[in-house]
Coordinates of C-alpha atoms in Angstrom, one line a residue:
X1216 CA 195.2 84.2 125.3
X1217 CA 194.2 81.6 122.8
X1218 CA 195.2 78.1 123.6
X1219 CA 198.3 77.0 121.6
X1220 CA 196.4 73.9 120.2
X1221 CA 194.9 76.4 117.7
X1222 CA 196.8 76.5 114.5
X1223 CA 196.8 79.5 112.2
X1224 CA 197.1 80.2 108.5
X1225 CA 197.7 83.6 106.9
X1226 CA 196.5 83.9 103.3
X1227 CA 199.2 85.5 101.2
X1228 CA 199.0 84.2 97.7
X1229 CA 196.8 86.7 96.0
X1230 CA 197.9 89.0 93.1
X1231 CA 196.2 92.1 94.2
X1232 CA 195.4 93.3 90.7
X1233 CA 193.3 96.2 91.8
X1234 CA 196.4 97.9 93.4
X1235 CA 198.5 97.7 90.2
X1236 CA 201.1 99.0 89.4
X1237 CA 202.0 98.8 93.1
X1238 CA 201.4 95.0 93.3
X1239 CA 203.4 94.4 90.1
X1240 CA 206.4 95.1 92.3
X1241 CA 205.3 94.4 95.8
X1242 CA 203.1 91.5 97.1
X1243 CA 199.9 92.9 98.6
X1244 CA 200.7 91.6 102.1
X1245 CA 203.8 93.8 102.0
X1246 CA 201.8 97.0 101.4
X1247 CA 202.9 99.4 104.2
X1248 CA 200.5 100.6 106.9
X1249 CA 201.7 102.8 109.7
X1250 CA 205.3 101.7 109.4
X1251 CA 204.9 98.0 108.8
X1252 CA 203.5 95.8 106.1
X1253 CA 199.9 94.8 106.6
X1254 CA 200.7 91.2 107.1
X1255 CA 203.1 92.0 109.9
X1256 CA 200.3 93.7 111.7
X1257 CA 198.3 90.5 111.3
X1258 CA 201.1 88.4 112.6
X1259 CA 201.5 90.6 115.6
X1260 CA 197.7 90.3 116.2
X1261 CA 198.1 86.5 116.3
X1262 CA 201.0 86.9 118.7
X1263 CA 198.9 89.1 121.0
X1264 CA 196.6 86.1 121.5
X1265 CA 199.4 83.6 121.9
X1266 CA 199.5 82.2 118.4
X1267 CA 203.1 82.0 117.3
X1268 CA 203.1 78.9 115.1
X1269 CA 201.8 80.2 111.7
X1270 CA 201.8 78.9 108.1
X1271 CA 201.3 81.1 105.0
X1272 CA 200.9 80.3 101.3
X1273 CA 202.7 82.3 98.7
X1274 CA 202.5 82.7 94.9
X1275 CA 202.9 86.2 93.5
X1276 CA 206.3 87.6 94.4
X1277 CA 206.6 85.1 97.2
X1278 CA 210.3 85.5 97.3
X1279 CA 209.9 89.0 98.6
X1280 CA 207.5 87.9 101.3
X1281 CA 210.0 85.3 102.5
X1282 CA 212.9 87.7 102.4
X1283 CA 211.0 90.3 104.5
X1284 CA 209.9 87.8 107.1
X1285 CA 213.1 85.8 107.1
X1286 CA 214.0 87.1 110.6
X1287 CA 210.5 87.2 112.1
X1288 CA 211.4 84.5 114.5
X1289 CA 214.3 86.5 115.8
X1290 CA 212.5 89.7 115.8
X1291 CA 209.1 88.7 117.2
X1292 CA 209.4 85.0 118.3
X1293 CA 207.0 83.9 115.6
X1294 CA 207.6 80.7 113.7
X1295 CA 206.3 81.4 110.1
X1296 CA 206.3 78.5 107.6
X1297 CA 205.9 79.3 103.9
X1298 CA 204.4 77.0 101.4
X1299 CA 204.7 78.2 97.8
X1300 CA 201.9 77.5 95.3
X1301 CA 203.2 76.9 91.7
X1302 CA 199.8 78.1 90.5
X1303 CA 196.8 79.8 92.2
X1304 CA 194.4 77.2 93.4
X1305 CA 191.7 79.3 95.2
X1306 CA 191.6 80.0 98.9
X1307 CA 190.5 76.5 99.8
X1308 CA 193.1 75.2 97.4
X1309 CA 195.8 77.2 99.3
X1310 CA 194.5 75.8 102.6
X1311 CA 194.7 72.3 101.2
X1312 CA 198.3 73.0 100.2
X1313 CA 199.1 73.9 103.8
X1314 CA 197.1 71.1 105.3
X1315 CA 200.1 69.3 107.0
X1316 CA 200.6 72.4 109.2
X1317 CA 196.9 72.6 110.1
X1318 CA 195.7 69.1 110.8
X1319 CA 194.8 67.8 114.2
X1320 CA 193.3 70.9 115.8
X1321 CA 191.1 73.9 115.2
X1322 CA 192.5 76.0 112.4
X1323 CA 192.2 79.8 112.3
X1324 CA 192.3 81.2 108.7
X1325 CA 192.9 84.9 108.3
X1326 CA 193.7 87.2 105.4
X1327 CA 197.2 88.6 105.2
X1328 CA 196.2 91.7 103.3
X1329 CA 193.3 93.1 105.6
X1330 CA 194.1 95.4 108.6
X1331 CA 192.1 94.5 111.7
X1332 CA 192.3 94.5 115.5
X1333 CA 189.5 91.8 115.9
X1334 CA 189.3 90.1 119.3
X1335 CA 190.5 86.6 118.3
X1336 CA 190.1 85.3 121.8
X1337 CA 186.5 86.3 121.9
X1338 CA 185.8 84.6 118.5
X1339 CA 187.6 81.5 119.5
X1340 CA 185.6 81.1 122.7
X1341 CA 182.4 81.6 120.7
X1342 CA 183.6 78.9 118.3
X1343 CA 184.4 76.5 121.0
X1344 CA 181.0 76.9 122.6
X1345 CA 179.2 76.3 119.3
X1346 CA 181.3 73.2 118.7
X1347 CA 180.4 71.8 122.2
X1348 CA 176.7 72.9 122.2
X1349 CA 175.7 72.7 118.5
X1350 CA 178.3 70.5 116.8
X1351 CA 179.5 73.5 114.8
X1352 CA 182.3 72.9 112.4
X1353 CA 182.9 76.5 111.1
X1354 CA 182.8 80.0 112.7
X1355 CA 182.8 82.9 110.4
X1356 CA 183.5 86.5 111.7
X1357 CA 181.0 88.9 110.1
X1358 CA 180.6 92.7 110.3
X1359 CA 177.8 95.0 109.3
X1360 CA 178.4 97.1 106.2
X1361 CA 176.6 99.8 104.1
X1362 CA 177.6 98.9 100.7
X1363 CA 176.9 95.2 100.0
X1364 CA 178.2 95.5 96.4
X1365 CA 181.7 95.4 97.7
X1366 CA 181.5 92.3 99.8
X1367 CA 180.3 88.7 100.1
X1368 CA 177.4 88.8 102.6
X1369 CA 176.1 86.1 105.0
X1370 CA 172.6 85.2 105.7
X1371 CA 171.8 83.4 109.0
X1372 CA 168.8 82.3 111.0
X1373 CA 167.8 83.6 114.4
X1374 CA 170.4 81.6 116.3
X1375 CA 173.2 82.6 114.0
X1376 CA 173.5 79.5 111.9
X1377 CA 174.5 80.3 108.3
X1378 CA 171.8 79.5 105.8
X1379 CA 173.2 81.0 102.6
X1380 CA 175.7 83.4 101.0
X1381 CA 175.5 86.1 98.4
X1382 CA 178.4 87.4 96.5
X1383 CA 178.4 91.3 96.2
X1384 CA 174.7 91.7 95.8
X1385 CA 173.0 94.9 94.8
X1386 CA 171.3 96.7 97.7
X1387 CA 167.9 95.8 96.5
X1388 CA 168.8 92.1 96.1
X1389 CA 170.8 91.8 99.3
X1390 CA 169.3 89.4 102.0
X1391 CA 171.6 90.8 104.7
X1392 CA 174.1 93.5 105.3
X1393 CA 176.6 91.3 107.1
X1394 CA 179.9 90.9 105.3
X1395 CA 182.2 87.9 105.4
X1396 CA 185.5 89.2 106.8
X1397 CA 187.5 86.2 105.6
X1398 CA 188.3 85.3 109.2
X1399 CA 187.4 81.6 109.9
X1400 CA 187.6 78.9 112.5
X1401 CA 187.6 75.4 111.0
X1402 CA 187.3 72.1 112.9
X1403 CA 189.7 69.4 111.5
X1404 CA 186.7 67.7 109.6
X1405 CA 186.3 70.7 107.4
X1406 CA 189.7 70.0 105.8
X1407 CA 188.6 66.6 104.9
X1408 CA 185.8 68.0 102.8
X1409 CA 188.2 69.9 100.5
X1410 CA 188.6 67.7 97.4
X1411 CA 192.0 66.7 96.1
X1412 CA 193.9 68.7 93.6
X1413 CA 193.1 66.1 91.0
X1414 CA 189.4 66.4 91.6
X1415 CA 189.4 70.2 91.9
X1416 CA 192.6 72.1 90.7
X1417 CA 190.9 75.4 91.9
X1418 CA 188.7 75.5 94.9
X1419 CA 187.4 78.5 96.7
X1420 CA 186.1 78.7 100.4
X1421 CA 183.1 81.1 99.9
X1422 CA 182.2 79.8 96.4
X1423 CA 182.8 76.1 96.7
X1424 CA 183.6 74.8 100.1
X1425 CA 180.8 76.6 102.1
X1426 CA 178.1 75.6 99.6
X1427 CA 179.3 72.0 99.9
X1428 CA 179.2 72.2 103.7
X1429 CA 175.6 73.7 103.5
X1430 CA 174.5 71.0 101.1
X1431 CA 175.8 68.4 103.6
X1432 CA 174.1 70.0 106.5
X1433 CA 177.3 71.0 108.3
X1434 CA 176.6 73.5 111.0
X1435 CA 178.3 76.8 110.3
X1436 CA 177.8 79.9 112.5
X1437 CA 178.5 83.6 111.9
X1438 CA 179.6 85.7 114.8
X1439 CA 179.5 89.5 114.7
X1440 CA 182.8 91.3 115.6
X1441 CA 182.4 94.1 118.2
X1442 CA 181.2 97.5 116.9
X1443 CA 184.5 99.2 117.8
X1444 CA 186.6 96.6 115.8
X1445 CA 188.4 97.8 112.8
X1446 CA 188.6 95.8 109.6
X1447 CA 189.6 97.0 106.1
X1448 CA 190.7 95.0 103.1
X1449 CA 193.6 97.2 101.6
X1450 CA 192.5 96.1 98.2
X1451 CA 192.1 99.4 96.3
X1452 CA 194.0 102.7 96.3
X1453 CA 190.8 104.4 97.6
X1454 CA 190.6 102.0 100.6
X1455 CA 194.3 102.3 101.2
X1456 CA 194.1 106.1 101.4
X1457 CA 191.0 105.9 103.5
X1458 CA 192.7 103.6 106.0
X1459 CA 195.6 106.1 106.1
X1460 CA 193.1 108.8 107.0
X1461 CA 191.6 106.6 109.7
X1462 CA 194.9 106.1 111.3
X1463 CA 196.0 109.8 111.0
X1464 CA 192.7 110.8 112.6
X1465 CA 193.2 108.2 115.3
X1466 CA 189.9 106.6 114.4
X1467 CA 191.9 103.5 114.6
X1468 CA 195.1 102.8 116.6
X1469 CA 197.0 99.6 117.1
X1470 CA 199.9 98.8 119.4
X1471 CA 201.7 97.6 116.2
X1472 CA 201.6 101.1 114.6
X1473 CA 204.8 103.0 114.3
X1474 CA 204.9 106.9 114.3
X1475 CA 203.6 108.2 111.0
X1476 CA 206.5 110.7 110.4
X1477 CA 209.9 109.5 111.4
X1478 CA 213.5 109.9 110.0
X1479 CA 212.5 112.3 107.3
X1480 CA 213.9 115.6 105.8
X1481 CA 210.9 117.8 105.2
X1482 CA 211.6 121.3 104.0
X1483 CA 210.0 124.0 106.1
X1484 CA 208.8 125.5 102.8
X1485 CA 206.9 122.3 101.9
X1486 CA 203.2 122.2 102.4
X1487 CA 201.6 119.0 103.7
X1488 CA 197.9 119.1 104.2
X1489 CA 195.2 116.5 104.9
X1490 CA 196.5 113.2 106.2
X1491 CA 199.8 112.0 104.9
X1492 CA 201.8 108.9 106.0
X1493 CA 205.6 109.6 105.4
X1494 CA 208.1 106.7 105.6
X1495 CA 211.8 106.6 106.8
X1496 CA 214.7 108.3 105.0
X1497 CA 212.4 110.4 102.8
X1498 CA 213.2 113.9 101.5
X1499 CA 210.6 116.5 100.6
X1500 CA 211.9 119.6 99.0
X1501 CA 210.9 123.2 99.2
X1502 CA 207.6 124.2 97.5
X1503 CA 206.4 120.5 97.4
X1504 CA 202.6 120.2 98.1
X1505 CA 201.2 116.9 99.4
X1506 CA 197.7 116.1 100.4
X1507 CA 196.4 112.8 101.6
X1508 CA 199.4 110.8 100.3
X1509 CA 201.1 107.6 101.3
X1510 CA 204.9 108.0 100.9
X1511 CA 207.0 104.9 101.6
X1512 CA 210.6 104.7 102.6
X1513 CA 213.6 106.3 100.8
X1514 CA 211.5 108.5 98.5
X1515 CA 212.7 111.9 97.1
X1516 CA 210.1 114.5 96.4
X1517 CA 211.5 117.3 94.2
X1518 CA 210.9 121.1 94.5
X1519 CA 207.4 122.2 93.6
X1520 CA 206.0 118.8 93.2
X1521 CA 202.2 118.6 93.7
X1522 CA 200.8 115.3 94.8
X1523 CA 197.2 114.6 95.8
X1524 CA 196.0 111.2 97.0
X1525 CA 198.9 109.5 95.6
X1526 CA 200.8 106.4 96.8
X1527 CA 204.6 106.6 96.3
X1528 CA 206.5 103.4 97.0
X1529 CA 210.1 102.9 98.2
X1530 CA 213.1 104.2 96.1
X1531 CA 211.0 106.4 93.9
X1532 CA 212.3 109.9 93.0
X1533 CA 209.5 112.3 91.9
X1534 CA 211.0 115.0 89.5
X1535 CA 211.0 118.7 90.2
X1536 CA 207.7 120.3 89.3
X1537 CA 205.7 117.1 88.6
X1538 CA 202.0 117.1 89.3
X1539 CA 200.1 114.0 90.0
X1540 CA 196.7 113.1 91.5
X1541 CA 195.2 109.6 92.4
X1542 CA 198.2 107.8 91.1
X1543 CA 200.5 105.0 92.3
X1544 CA 204.1 105.9 91.6
X1545 CA 206.6 103.0 91.4
X1546 CA 210.2 102.5 90.3
X1547 CA 211.7 99.6 88.4
X1548 CA 213.1 98.1 91.6
X1549 CA 211.0 99.8 94.2
X1550 CA 211.2 97.7 97.3
X1551 CA 213.9 96.6 99.5
X1552 CA 213.8 93.0 100.7

């Protein structure tokens, strides 16, 4: 368990443009994974480590986020405070907006649109040790990756102190293959180093705050997550489908996952191959062929429909005989609050 003096913020204001048109209707943190929105998995991860007082910033479709989580206190015993941003102000700008909920103790910052089962207790203990022994002010969770062009990477010295960052470097230019997971522990002094909105209307963590801390000789450490830890930013249709496959193959399994196929009506003459995630109250007609698809709740798949690596969100009806591949299918009002 993590001590209650730790305060947490879940980042939830991003637009998620790489997942359009899905995110034109649904905020990225509400993208469904194994029966729950990805942000709900994160909140349940926080709860697992005793963190039940949480703040989250919103911007894009923030009303849908607040509507979905309106009963999270009743359902899960989690107090979730929302702070709406009238305009995007960068990750550090969002933290600045939520400062009143984070002041006075160590703050955990975590993305609301990345699926992970990271050991927060282990990271917190490593952070506390570095604070005591080295005067550290920031701990960053890092993980090894193969393709550095998709991530911001962290460069450290032999003792794990951060010396520099690179943003999505080519393989031949990369100084490390350790990715920044966007999971941070900040001491209170770090919040003081975020400039006011008048000084910097937009202010990022990796691009602005961390370079400032390095320039001021602030001790930051990077801690590797365990090899068996899962972390995936559900930022593209390809990664969304890959995460589905990881779940279906049981490469990753969390306590917060629900059964993949639940209250559905699937014709015995339908053909489902590969790894498919099927939501509740969905109907799949005779002759339909689905391979490696994510089907949300209350979807109707007509006769002889052929879908391959498609994402179909709630309340969509796919017409008889339709064929689609690598598409996101949405409706005008596709998601239930």
